[in-house]
PDB file of C-alpha atoms and ligand atoms in Angstrom:
ATOM      1  CA  MET A   1      34.336  57.464 -76.205  1.00  0.00           C
ATOM      2  CA  ASN A   2      36.460  57.620 -72.570  1.00  0.00           C
ATOM      3  CA  ARG A   3      34.785  55.099 -70.201  1.00  0.00           C
ATOM      4  CA  LEU A   4      35.610  55.381 -67.204  1.00  0.00           C
ATOM      5  CA  PRO A   5      36.359  53.451 -64.372  1.00  0.00           C
ATOM      6  CA  ALA A   6      38.001  49.963 -65.876  1.00  0.00           C
ATOM      7  CA  PRO A   7      36.275  47.392 -65.515  1.00  0.00           C
ATOM      8  CA  THR A   8      37.259  45.470 -62.777  1.00  0.00           C
ATOM      9  CA  ILE A   9      38.045  41.655 -62.084  1.00  0.00           C
ATOM     10  CA  PRO A  10      34.855  41.090 -60.416  1.00  0.00           C
ATOM     11  CA  ASP A  11      33.289  42.717 -62.985  1.00  0.00           C
ATOM     12  CA  LEU A  12      34.755  40.305 -65.943  1.00  0.00           C
ATOM     13  CA  LEU A  13      33.475  36.985 -63.605  1.00  0.00           C
ATOM     14  CA  ARG A  14      29.685  39.115 -64.200  1.00  0.00           C
ATOM     15  CA  ARG A  15      30.191  39.478 -68.069  1.00  0.00           C
ATOM     16  CA  LYS A  16      30.610  35.811 -68.371  1.00  0.00           C
ATOM     17  CA  LEU A  17      28.138  35.139 -66.209  1.00  0.00           C
ATOM     18  CA  GLU A  18      25.585  37.673 -68.709  1.00  0.00           C
ATOM     19  CA  ARG A  19      27.255  35.898 -71.473  1.00  0.00           C
ATOM     20  CA  ARG A  20      28.737  39.542 -72.369  1.00  0.00           C
ATOM     21  CA  PRO A  21      31.122  38.951 -74.372  1.00  0.00           C
ATOM     22  CA  ILE A  22      34.394  40.842 -73.092  1.00  0.00           C
ATOM     23  CA  SER A  23      37.258  43.028 -75.694  1.00  0.00           C
ATOM     24  CA  MET A  24      40.858  42.533 -74.970  1.00  0.00           C
ATOM     25  CA  VAL A  25      43.486  44.503 -77.526  1.00  0.00           C
ATOM     26  CA  THR A  26      47.594  44.404 -77.184  1.00  0.00           C
ATOM     27  CA  ALA A  27      49.098  47.637 -76.712  1.00  0.00           C
ATOM     28  CA  TYR A  28      52.980  48.502 -76.837  1.00  0.00           C
ATOM     29  CA  ASP A  29      53.467  52.583 -75.981  1.00  0.00           C
ATOM     30  CA  ALA A  30      50.810  55.362 -74.534  1.00  0.00           C
ATOM     31  CA  PHE A  31      49.276  56.178 -78.706  1.00  0.00           C
ATOM     32  CA  HIS A  32      48.028  52.639 -78.541  1.00  0.00           C
ATOM     33  CA  GLY A  33      46.641  53.432 -75.049  1.00  0.00           C
ATOM     34  CA  SER A  34      44.863  56.456 -75.803  1.00  0.00           C
ATOM     35  CA  LEU A  35      43.554  54.118 -79.035  1.00  0.00           C
ATOM     36  CA  LEU A  36      41.852  51.981 -76.876  1.00  0.00           C
ATOM     37  CA  ARG A  37      40.527  54.223 -74.700  1.00  0.00           C
ATOM     38  CA  GLU A  38      39.160  55.601 -76.788  1.00  0.00           C
ATOM     39  CA  ALA A  39      37.672  52.876 -78.688  1.00  0.00           C
ATOM     40  CA  GLY A  40      36.235  51.614 -74.711  1.00  0.00           C
ATOM     41  CA  ILE A  41      38.351  48.292 -75.317  1.00  0.00           C
ATOM     42  CA  ASP A  42      38.384  46.643 -71.732  1.00  0.00           C
ATOM     43  CA  ILE A  43      41.188  44.633 -71.299  1.00  0.00           C
ATOM     44  CA  ALA A  44      44.292  46.238 -72.385  1.00  0.00           C
ATOM     45  CA  LEU A  45      47.242  43.505 -72.757  1.00  0.00           C
ATOM     46  CA  VAL A  46      51.322  44.795 -72.431  1.00  0.00           C
ATOM     47  CA  GLY A  47      51.891  41.587 -74.691  1.00  0.00           C
ATOM     48  CA  ASP A  48      56.045  40.119 -74.870  1.00  0.00           C
ATOM     49  CA  THR A  49      54.712  39.772 -78.630  1.00  0.00           C
ATOM     50  CA  LEU A  50      56.099  43.215 -78.091  1.00  0.00           C
ATOM     51  CA  GLY A  51      59.372  41.354 -79.261  1.00  0.00           C
ATOM     52  CA  MET A  52      57.862  40.408 -82.416  1.00  0.00           C
ATOM     53  CA  VAL A  53      55.609  43.632 -83.626  1.00  0.00           C
ATOM     54  CA  VAL A  54      58.027  46.005 -82.006  1.00  0.00           C
ATOM     55  CA  GLN A  55      61.620  45.202 -82.360  1.00  0.00           C
ATOM     56  CA  GLY A  56      61.568  43.208 -85.195  1.00  0.00           C
ATOM     57  CA  HIS A  57      62.315  40.034 -83.553  1.00  0.00           C
ATOM     58  CA  GLU A  58      61.032  35.999 -84.958  1.00  0.00           C
ATOM     59  CA  SER A  59      59.931  35.488 -81.421  1.00  0.00           C
ATOM     60  CA  THR A  60      58.538  36.640 -78.470  1.00  0.00           C
ATOM     61  CA  LEU A  61      61.787  34.418 -76.847  1.00  0.00           C
ATOM     62  CA  PRO A  62      64.060  37.626 -76.075  1.00  0.00           C
ATOM     63  CA  VAL A  63      61.467  40.201 -74.306  1.00  0.00           C
ATOM     64  CA  THR A  64      62.947  41.233 -70.969  1.00  0.00           C
ATOM     65  CA  VAL A  65      61.305  42.343 -67.507  1.00  0.00           C
ATOM     66  CA  ASP A  66      62.613  46.195 -68.028  1.00  0.00           C
ATOM     67  CA  GLU A  67      61.051  46.426 -71.700  1.00  0.00           C
ATOM     68  CA  MET A  68      57.786  44.672 -70.344  1.00  0.00           C
ATOM     69  CA  VAL A  69      57.927  46.981 -67.267  1.00  0.00           C
ATOM     70  CA  TYR A  70      59.014  50.561 -69.837  1.00  0.00           C
ATOM     71  CA  HIS A  71      55.989  49.678 -72.203  1.00  0.00           C
ATOM     72  CA  THR A  72      53.693  49.057 -69.678  1.00  0.00           C
ATOM     73  CA  ARG A  73      54.704  52.254 -68.164  1.00  0.00           C
ATOM     74  CA  MET A  74      53.894  53.814 -71.569  1.00  0.00           C
ATOM     75  CA  VAL A  75      51.245  52.252 -71.931  1.00  0.00           C
ATOM     76  CA  ALA A  76      49.064  53.162 -68.647  1.00  0.00           C
ATOM     77  CA  ARG A  77      50.132  57.136 -69.225  1.00  0.00           C
ATOM     78  CA  GLY A  78      48.113  56.483 -72.706  1.00  0.00           C
ATOM     79  CA  LEU A  79      45.199  54.469 -70.856  1.00  0.00           C
ATOM     80  CA  LYS A  80      44.547  56.568 -68.420  1.00  0.00           C
ATOM     81  CA  GLY A  81      42.475  53.837 -66.137  1.00  0.00           C
ATOM     82  CA  SER A  82      40.468  53.358 -68.883  1.00  0.00           C
ATOM     83  CA  ALA A  83      41.188  49.168 -69.467  1.00  0.00           C
ATOM     84  CA  LEU A  84      41.747  46.739 -67.198  1.00  0.00           C
ATOM     85  CA  LEU A  85      45.458  46.562 -68.137  1.00  0.00           C
ATOM     86  CA  LEU A  86      47.481  43.287 -68.326  1.00  0.00           C
ATOM     87  CA  ALA A  87      51.344  42.655 -68.861  1.00  0.00           C
ATOM     88  CA  ASP A  88      52.875  39.394 -69.682  1.00  0.00           C
ATOM     89  CA  MET A  89      55.649  37.979 -68.119  1.00  0.00           C
ATOM     90  CA  PRO A  90      58.014  37.179 -70.561  1.00  0.00           C
ATOM     91  CA  PHE A  91      60.313  33.841 -71.427  1.00  0.00           C
ATOM     92  CA  LEU A  92      62.399  33.206 -68.253  1.00  0.00           C
ATOM     93  CA  SER A  93      60.678  35.557 -65.932  1.00  0.00           C
ATOM     94  CA  TYR A  94      58.670  32.929 -64.764  1.00  0.00           C
ATOM     95  CA  GLN A  95      60.283  29.692 -65.274  1.00  0.00           C
ATOM     96  CA  PRO A  96      63.212  29.274 -62.761  1.00  0.00           C
ATOM     97  CA  SER A  97      61.628  29.188 -59.756  1.00  0.00           C
ATOM     98  CA  PRO A  98      58.747  30.560 -57.743  1.00  0.00           C
ATOM     99  CA  GLU A  99      60.203  32.597 -56.057  1.00  0.00           C
ATOM    100  CA  THR A 100      61.818  34.822 -59.622  1.00  0.00           C
ATOM    101  CA  ALA A 101      58.022  34.509 -60.633  1.00  0.00           C
ATOM    102  CA  ILE A 102      56.635  36.974 -57.332  1.00  0.00           C
ATOM    103  CA  ARG A 103      60.113  38.986 -57.739  1.00  0.00           C
ATOM    104  CA  GLU A 104      59.586  39.854 -61.260  1.00  0.00           C
ATOM    105  CA  ALA A 105      55.303  39.875 -60.751  1.00  0.00           C
ATOM    106  CA  GLY A 106      55.675  42.621 -58.736  1.00  0.00           C
ATOM    107  CA  ARG A 107      57.839  43.980 -60.739  1.00  0.00           C
ATOM    108  CA  ILE A 108      55.398  44.509 -63.574  1.00  0.00           C
ATOM    109  CA  VAL A 109      52.940  45.281 -61.372  1.00  0.00           C
ATOM    110  CA  LYS A 110      54.646  47.626 -58.831  1.00  0.00           C
ATOM    111  CA  GLU A 111      56.759  49.400 -61.397  1.00  0.00           C
ATOM    112  CA  GLY A 112      55.198  49.320 -64.552  1.00  0.00           C
ATOM    113  CA  GLY A 113      51.254  49.474 -63.735  1.00  0.00           C
ATOM    114  CA  ALA A 114      50.044  46.706 -64.871  1.00  0.00           C
ATOM    115  CA  GLN A 115      47.329  45.136 -62.562  1.00  0.00           C
ATOM    116  CA  GLY A 116      48.048  41.991 -63.211  1.00  0.00           C
ATOM    117  CA  VAL A 117      50.358  39.287 -65.394  1.00  0.00           C
ATOM    118  CA  LYS A 118      49.141  37.109 -68.057  1.00  0.00           C
ATOM    119  CA  ILE A 119      51.719  33.164 -67.552  1.00  0.00           C
ATOM    120  CA  GLU A 120      51.867  31.362 -70.148  1.00  0.00           C
ATOM    121  CA  GLY A 121      52.099  27.574 -69.711  1.00  0.00           C
ATOM    122  CA  GLY A 122      49.451  24.704 -68.210  1.00  0.00           C
ATOM    123  CA  ARG A 123      49.709  22.659 -65.428  1.00  0.00           C
ATOM    124  CA  ASP A 124      53.970  22.354 -65.044  1.00  0.00           C
ATOM    125  CA  TYR A 125      53.691  26.625 -63.532  1.00  0.00           C
ATOM    126  CA  ALA A 126      49.745  25.718 -60.943  1.00  0.00           C
ATOM    127  CA  GLU A 127      51.905  26.050 -58.584  1.00  0.00           C
ATOM    128  CA  THR A 128      54.163  29.006 -60.081  1.00  0.00           C
ATOM    129  CA  MET A 129      51.069  30.905 -60.567  1.00  0.00           C
ATOM    130  CA  LYS A 130      49.484  29.933 -57.787  1.00  0.00           C
ATOM    131  CA  ARG A 131      52.241  31.576 -55.078  1.00  0.00           C
ATOM    132  CA  ILE A 132      51.851  34.897 -57.417  1.00  0.00           C
ATOM    133  CA  VAL A 133      48.187  35.053 -56.505  1.00  0.00           C
ATOM    134  CA  SER A 134      48.683  34.237 -52.898  1.00  0.00           C
ATOM    135  CA  SER A 135      51.073  37.434 -53.296  1.00  0.00           C
ATOM    136  CA  MET A 136      48.090  39.446 -54.155  1.00  0.00           C
ATOM    137  CA  ILE A 137      49.337  39.481 -57.818  1.00  0.00           C
ATOM    138  CA  PRO A 138      46.169  38.639 -60.584  1.00  0.00           C
ATOM    139  CA  VAL A 139      46.769  36.145 -63.201  1.00  0.00           C
ATOM    140  CA  MET A 140      46.104  34.640 -66.684  1.00  0.00           C
ATOM    141  CA  GLY A 141      47.249  31.892 -67.046  1.00  0.00           C
ATOM    142  CA  HIS A 142      47.867  30.853 -71.056  1.00  0.00           C
ATOM    143  CA  ILE A 143      46.814  27.812 -72.601  1.00  0.00           C
ATOM    144  CA  GLY A 144      46.599  26.207 -75.725  1.00  0.00           C
ATOM    145  CA  LEU A 145      49.311  27.676 -78.546  1.00  0.00           C
ATOM    146  CA  LEU A 146      52.402  29.240 -76.122  1.00  0.00           C
ATOM    147  CA  PRO A 147      54.601  31.535 -78.004  1.00  0.00           C
ATOM    148  CA  GLN A 148      57.120  31.147 -75.306  1.00  0.00           C
ATOM    149  CA  LYS A 149      57.678  27.514 -76.871  1.00  0.00           C
ATOM    150  CA  VAL A 150      57.863  27.870 -79.837  1.00  0.00           C
ATOM    151  CA  HIS A 151      61.410  25.815 -80.141  1.00  0.00           C
ATOM    152  CA  SER A 152      59.309  22.621 -79.148  1.00  0.00           C
ATOM    153  CA  MET A 153      56.268  23.342 -80.606  1.00  0.00           C
ATOM    154  CA  GLY A 154      57.759  22.850 -83.802  1.00  0.00           C
ATOM    155  CA  GLY A 155      56.762  27.017 -84.598  1.00  0.00           C
ATOM    156  CA  PHE A 156      53.260  28.263 -84.079  1.00  0.00           C
ATOM    157  CA  ARG A 157      51.589  25.463 -84.869  1.00  0.00           C
ATOM    158  CA  VAL A 158      48.043  24.687 -83.647  1.00  0.00           C
ATOM    159  CA  GLN A 159      47.327  23.165 -80.166  1.00  0.00           C
ATOM    160  CA  GLY A 160      44.765  20.540 -79.394  1.00  0.00           C
ATOM    161  CA  ARG A 161      43.667  18.196 -82.197  1.00  0.00           C
ATOM    162  CA  GLY A 162      42.864  15.171 -81.714  1.00  0.00           C
ATOM    163  CA  ASP A 163      41.397  13.452 -78.509  1.00  0.00           C
ATOM    164  CA  ALA A 164      44.296  13.157 -76.022  1.00  0.00           C
ATOM    165  CA  GLU A 165      46.266  16.694 -77.107  1.00  0.00           C
ATOM    166  CA  ALA A 166      42.356  18.417 -76.289  1.00  0.00           C
ATOM    167  CA  LYS A 167      42.364  16.811 -73.099  1.00  0.00           C
ATOM    168  CA  VAL A 168      45.700  17.568 -71.747  1.00  0.00           C
ATOM    169  CA  ILE A 169      45.227  21.677 -72.739  1.00  0.00           C
ATOM    170  CA  LEU A 170      41.460  20.783 -70.226  1.00  0.00           C
ATOM    171  CA  GLU A 171      43.552  19.257 -67.676  1.00  0.00           C
ATOM    172  CA  ASP A 172      45.960  22.424 -67.935  1.00  0.00           C
ATOM    173  CA  ALA A 173      42.900  24.659 -68.164  1.00  0.00           C
ATOM    174  CA  ARG A 174      41.515  23.045 -64.540  1.00  0.00           C
ATOM    175  CA  ALA A 175      44.671  23.187 -62.789  1.00  0.00           C
ATOM    176  CA  LEU A 176      45.124  26.334 -64.089  1.00  0.00           C
ATOM    177  CA  VAL A 177      41.733  27.432 -62.287  1.00  0.00           C
ATOM    178  CA  ASP A 178      42.184  25.572 -59.437  1.00  0.00           C
ATOM    179  CA  ALA A 179      45.368  27.609 -58.383  1.00  0.00           C
ATOM    180  CA  GLY A 180      43.170  30.998 -58.737  1.00  0.00           C
ATOM    181  CA  VAL A 181      43.382  32.508 -62.087  1.00  0.00           C
ATOM    182  CA  PHE A 182      40.760  34.930 -62.686  1.00  0.00           C
ATOM    183  CA  ALA A 183      40.798  34.655 -66.372  1.00  0.00           C
ATOM    184  CA  LEU A 184      41.972  32.624 -69.058  1.00  0.00           C
ATOM    185  CA  LEU A 185      43.556  33.184 -72.294  1.00  0.00           C
ATOM    186  CA  VAL A 186      43.579  30.636 -75.197  1.00  0.00           C
ATOM    187  CA  GLU A 187      45.771  30.782 -77.575  1.00  0.00           C
ATOM    188  CA  GLY A 188      45.548  28.623 -81.508  1.00  0.00           C
ATOM    189  CA  VAL A 189      43.205  25.108 -80.824  1.00  0.00           C
ATOM    190  CA  PRO A 190      40.141  24.113 -82.307  1.00  0.00           C
ATOM    191  CA  PHE A 191      36.480  26.126 -81.116  1.00  0.00           C
ATOM    192  CA  ASP A 192      34.971  22.606 -80.611  1.00  0.00           C
ATOM    193  CA  LEU A 193      38.192  22.354 -77.854  1.00  0.00           C
ATOM    194  CA  ALA A 194      37.821  26.476 -76.644  1.00  0.00           C
ATOM    195  CA  ARG A 195      33.986  25.946 -76.259  1.00  0.00           C
ATOM    196  CA  ARG A 196      34.773  23.103 -73.869  1.00  0.00           C
ATOM    197  CA  ILE A 197      36.931  24.912 -71.945  1.00  0.00           C
ATOM    198  CA  THR A 198      34.947  27.823 -72.153  1.00  0.00           C
ATOM    199  CA  HIS A 199      31.449  25.386 -70.821  1.00  0.00           C
ATOM    200  CA  GLU A 200      33.344  24.312 -67.981  1.00  0.00           C
ATOM    201  CA  VAL A 201      35.778  26.788 -66.058  1.00  0.00           C
ATOM    202  CA  PRO A 202      34.039  28.873 -63.759  1.00  0.00           C
ATOM    203  CA  VAL A 203      36.721  31.874 -65.370  1.00  0.00           C
ATOM    204  CA  PRO A 204      36.625  34.514 -68.205  1.00  0.00           C
ATOM    205  CA  VAL A 205      38.178  32.470 -71.067  1.00  0.00           C
ATOM    206  CA  ILE A 206      39.493  34.520 -73.171  1.00  0.00           C
ATOM    207  CA  GLY A 207      40.104  33.482 -77.472  1.00  0.00           C
ATOM    208  CA  ILE A 208      43.116  34.393 -79.641  1.00  0.00           C
ATOM    209  CA  GLY A 209      42.547  32.137 -82.596  1.00  0.00           C
ATOM    210  CA  ALA A 210      40.225  29.522 -81.003  1.00  0.00           C
ATOM    211  CA  GLY A 211      37.087  30.073 -82.931  1.00  0.00           C
ATOM    212  CA  PRO A 212      33.925  32.068 -81.790  1.00  0.00           C
ATOM    213  CA  TYR A 213      32.341  30.290 -78.646  1.00  0.00           C
ATOM    214  CA  THR A 214      35.083  31.854 -76.124  1.00  0.00           C
ATOM    215  CA  ASP A 215      33.183  34.583 -73.329  1.00  0.00           C
ATOM    216  CA  GLY A 216      36.290  37.397 -74.591  1.00  0.00           C
ATOM    217  CA  GLN A 217      37.930  37.495 -77.651  1.00  0.00           C
ATOM    218  CA  VAL A 218      42.001  39.295 -78.125  1.00  0.00           C
ATOM    219  CA  LEU A 219      43.996  40.543 -81.287  1.00  0.00           C
ATOM    220  CA  VAL A 220      47.341  42.089 -81.209  1.00  0.00           C
ATOM    221  CA  ILE A 221      46.658  45.692 -82.084  1.00  0.00           C
ATOM    222  CA  HIS A 222      49.157  45.873 -85.495  1.00  0.00           C
ATOM    223  CA  ASP A 223      47.390  42.470 -86.975  1.00  0.00           C
ATOM    224  CA  LEU A 224      43.848  44.417 -85.988  1.00  0.00           C
ATOM    225  CA  MET A 225      44.607  47.323 -87.536  1.00  0.00           C
ATOM    226  CA  GLY A 226      46.051  45.491 -90.415  1.00  0.00           C
ATOM    227  CA  TRP A 227      49.729  47.031 -89.921  1.00  0.00           C
ATOM    228  CA  THR A 228      51.135  43.787 -89.719  1.00  0.00           C
ATOM    229  CA  GLU A 229      52.208  42.585 -93.730  1.00  0.00           C
ATOM    230  CA  SER A 230      50.135  40.243 -95.694  1.00  0.00           C
ATOM    231  CA  GLU A 231      52.141  36.926 -95.425  1.00  0.00           C
ATOM    232  CA  ARG A 232      52.534  37.571 -91.904  1.00  0.00           C
ATOM    233  CA  ILE A 233      48.680  38.214 -90.825  1.00  0.00           C
ATOM    234  CA  PRO A 234      47.553  34.252 -89.472  1.00  0.00           C
ATOM    235  CA  ARG A 235      44.341  32.583 -90.364  1.00  0.00           C
ATOM    236  CA  PHE A 236      42.461  34.032 -87.608  1.00  0.00           C
ATOM    237  CA  VAL A 237      42.880  37.174 -87.672  1.00  0.00           C
ATOM    238  CA  ARG A 238      40.872  39.512 -89.569  1.00  0.00           C
ATOM    239  CA  PRO A 239      42.049  43.860 -90.123  1.00  0.00           C
ATOM    240  CA  PHE A 240      39.991  45.831 -89.465  1.00  0.00           C
ATOM    241  CA  SER A 241      41.595  49.026 -90.775  1.00  0.00           C
ATOM    242  CA  ARG A 242      43.505  48.971 -93.665  1.00  0.00           C
ATOM    243  CA  GLY A 243      45.839  50.760 -91.784  1.00  0.00           C
ATOM    244  CA  ARG A 244      49.497  49.612 -93.856  1.00  0.00           C
ATOM    245  CA  GLU A 245      47.971  50.227 -96.816  1.00  0.00           C
ATOM    246  CA  ASP A 246      47.400  53.921 -96.151  1.00  0.00           C
ATOM    247  CA  ALA A 247      50.546  54.285 -94.133  1.00  0.00           C
ATOM    248  CA  VAL A 248      52.260  53.479 -96.838  1.00  0.00           C
ATOM    249  CA  ARG A 249      50.162  55.359 -98.987  1.00  0.00           C
ATOM    250  CA  ALA A 250      50.998  58.719 -97.109  1.00  0.00           C
ATOM    251  CA  LEU A 251      54.732  57.906 -95.965  1.00  0.00           C
ATOM    252  CA  THR A 252      55.036  57.853-100.631  1.00  0.00           C
ATOM    253  CA  ASP A 253      53.004  60.605-101.545  1.00  0.00           C
ATOM    254  CA  PHE A 254      55.296  62.343 -99.304  1.00  0.00           C
ATOM    255  CA  ARG A 255      58.149  61.901-100.830  1.00  0.00           C
ATOM    256  CA  ARG A 256      57.032  62.880-103.562  1.00  0.00           C
ATOM    257  CA  GLU A 257      55.850  65.710-102.868  1.00  0.00           C
ATOM    258  CA  VAL A 258      58.927  66.500-101.381  1.00  0.00           C
ATOM    259  CA  GLU A 259      61.202  65.643-104.277  1.00  0.00           C
ATOM    260  CA  THR A 260      58.356  67.511-106.427  1.00  0.00           C
ATOM    261  CA  ARG A 261      58.558  70.341-104.121  1.00  0.00           C
ATOM    262  CA  GLY A 262      54.619  70.151-103.707  1.00  0.00           C
ATOM    263  CA  PHE A 263      55.268  70.393-100.271  1.00  0.00           C
ATOM    264  CA  PRO A 264      55.146  72.261 -98.165  1.00  0.00           C
ATOM    265  CA  LYS A 265      53.199  75.056-100.132  1.00  0.00           C
ATOM    266  CA  GLU A 266      53.740  79.196 -98.674  1.00  0.00           C
ATOM    267  CA  THR A 267      50.293  78.350 -96.824  1.00  0.00           C
ATOM    268  CA  GLU A 268      51.366  75.598 -95.038  1.00  0.00           C
ATOM    269  CA  SER A 269      54.364  77.735 -93.599  1.00  0.00           C
ATOM    270  CA  TYR A 270      55.100  81.089 -91.613  1.00  0.00           C
ATOM    271  CA  SER A 271      55.401  84.113 -93.451  1.00  0.00           C
ATOM    272  CA  ASP A 272      56.830  87.935 -91.553  1.00  0.00           C
TER     273      ASP A 272
HETATM  274  O1  KIV B   1      52.088  38.242 -76.144  1.00  0.00           O
HETATM  275  C1  KIV B   1      51.112  38.638 -76.917  1.00  0.00           C
HETATM  276  O2  KIV B   1      50.556  39.447 -77.416  1.00  0.00           O
HETATM  277  C2  KIV B   1      49.605  37.626 -76.439  1.00  0.00           C
HETATM  278  C3  KIV B   1      48.788  36.908 -77.640  1.00  0.00           C
HETATM  279  C4  KIV B   1      47.976  35.875 -77.816  1.00  0.00           C
HETATM  280  C5  KIV B   1      47.697  38.481 -77.183  1.00  0.00           C
HETATM  281  O3  KIV B   1      50.014  36.226 -75.608  1.00  0.00           O
END
């Protein structure tokens, strides 16, 4: 399948109204982009999770705007316009000031080829998001569990448990909608809260670790494909493939065949 054109932002708003769920998957290079293209995924997200799943860091904090631009360009080449392409604004690319945020979001769009950016943060960043939207860059707000806040949260922990915490997240959602975000990503919250946010806000809500009642779902491609080491797979992930097992088996078979001179055979070689 090679579906063109990609859903636009107005298409996504219609999908919410028509209750047609939206699929979103992370991608970090042209190969991933091509997989998403063939599968007909709606939104490709160049997530700053690349710091963890590609670069091997323990958090997303070390990722830079230069790296986001580099990976976004690669994904764009693989996608060939088949999905809406979004990229994360990494840690410290928007926190210093709205001016910094506009400039760095602009780089991700202009140099990376993203059609919009995703930004973590609640009401404290509503003004920044509003300024970016006014600069003609679409913004997806990210609320709930905020990986860039890993140290103050004391780890990657479910957020919004209990009435008081849930109220804060609901108010964050409203503040971001007022700021003009075209969609919300809600991460790591109880499914009742995600359902409430989804019913209350007029923009599409994409969930991750937020239960079945949002307007769409996103997963990190390494988790979805079963590439992640089993001890690092969170409860909310369903691996749709045995990618890691198959890859390790193939590599082990290759090593054995090389060691026993079983590969290559003459039939796998050139003759005169
Ligand atoms: O960076 C990322 O991959 C994310 C996930 C929550 C989808 O934001």
